[in-house]
């Protein structure tokens, strides 16, 4: 019988502060992806949608997904930088959506 996959994983130590920071960073990225989705939907509703803008926002969504997949929960400095960067970006996108 083969061993379960989970037994081959390296141990990883979490503390609650690190776990919360990582989750906050991931949620900030998810918020940005969602904001781009809302902007795309708004643009599609226009009489003449700006397809170049829609393509740019889709590309930015893909970039967000790459960042999200690449975050190392153990790299606290990177987690903090991502959380700050995407929190700021989300605020800017919300302002853009309100126009």
Coordinates of C-alpha atoms in Angstrom, one line a residue:
X1 CA 0.0 0.0 0.0
X2 CA 1.3 3.5 -0.9
X3 CA 1.7 6.2 1.7
X4 CA -0.8 9.1 1.6
X5 CA 0.6 12.1 -0.2
X6 CA 0.3 14.3 2.9
X7 CA 3.1 12.3 4.6
X8 CA 5.5 13.4 1.9
X9 CA 5.1 17.1 2.6
X10 CA 7.7 19.0 4.5
X11 CA 6.5 20.2 7.9
X12 CA 5.6 23.9 8.1
X13 CA 5.2 25.9 11.2
X14 CA 2.4 28.4 11.3
X15 CA 1.6 30.9 13.9
X16 CA -1.6 32.8 14.0
X17 CA 0.0 36.2 13.1
X18 CA 1.6 34.7 10.0
X19 CA -1.5 32.9 9.0
X20 CA -3.7 36.0 9.3
X21 CA -1.2 38.1 7.4
X22 CA -1.1 35.5 4.6
X23 CA -4.9 35.3 4.4
X24 CA -5.1 39.1 4.4
X25 CA -2.7 39.2 1.5
X26 CA -4.6 36.6 -0.5
X27 CA -7.9 38.4 0.2
X28 CA -6.5 41.7 -0.9
X29 CA -5.5 40.1 -4.2
X30 CA -9.0 38.5 -4.5
X31 CA -10.5 41.9 -4.0
X32 CA -8.5 43.4 -6.8
X33 CA -9.4 40.5 -9.1
X34 CA -13.1 41.1 -8.2
X35 CA -12.7 44.9 -8.8
X36 CA -11.3 44.2 -12.3
X37 CA -14.3 41.9 -12.9
X38 CA -16.7 44.7 -12.0
X39 CA -14.9 47.1 -14.2
X40 CA -15.0 44.7 -17.1
X41 CA -18.7 44.2 -16.5
X42 CA -19.3 48.0 -16.4
X43 CA -17.3 48.5 -19.6
X44 CA -19.2 45.7 -21.4
X45 CA -22.5 47.6 -20.6
X46 CA -21.3 50.7 -22.5
X47 CA -22.8 51.4 -25.9
X48 CA -19.3 51.0 -27.4
X49 CA -17.1 49.0 -25.0
X50 CA -13.4 49.8 -25.0
X51 CA -12.1 46.3 -25.9
X52 CA -8.5 47.4 -25.3
X53 CA -9.3 48.4 -21.8
X54 CA -11.1 45.2 -21.1
X55 CA -8.1 43.2 -22.4
X56 CA -5.8 45.2 -20.1
X57 CA -8.0 44.5 -17.1
X58 CA -8.0 40.8 -18.0
X59 CA -4.3 40.8 -18.2
X60 CA -4.0 42.4 -14.8
X61 CA -6.4 39.8 -13.4
X62 CA -4.0 37.1 -14.8
X63 CA -1.1 38.9 -13.2
X64 CA -2.9 38.9 -9.8
X65 CA -3.5 35.2 -10.1
X66 CA 0.2 34.6 -10.7
X67 CA 1.1 36.7 -7.6
X68 CA -1.4 34.9 -5.5
X69 CA 0.0 31.5 -6.6
X70 CA 3.5 32.6 -5.9
X71 CA 3.2 33.9 -2.4
X72 CA 5.3 32.0 0.1
X73 CA 3.4 32.1 3.4
X74 CA 6.8 31.9 5.2
X75 CA 8.1 35.0 3.6
X76 CA 6.6 37.6 5.9
X77 CA 8.2 40.6 4.2
X78 CA 6.8 39.6 0.8
X79 CA 3.4 38.8 2.4
X80 CA 3.3 42.2 4.0
X81 CA 4.4 43.9 0.7
X82 CA 1.7 42.1 -1.2
X83 CA -1.0 43.0 1.3
X84 CA 0.0 46.6 1.3
X85 CA 0.3 46.9 -2.5
X86 CA -3.0 45.1 -3.3
X87 CA -4.8 47.0 -0.5
X88 CA -3.7 50.2 -2.1
X89 CA -4.6 49.0 -5.6
X90 CA -8.1 47.9 -4.4
X91 CA -8.8 51.3 -2.9
X92 CA -7.8 52.9 -6.2
X93 CA -9.9 50.6 -8.2
X94 CA -12.9 51.2 -6.0
X95 CA -12.5 54.9 -6.7
X96 CA -12.4 54.2 -10.4
X97 CA -15.5 52.1 -10.2
X98 CA -17.4 54.9 -8.4
X99 CA -16.9 57.3 -11.4

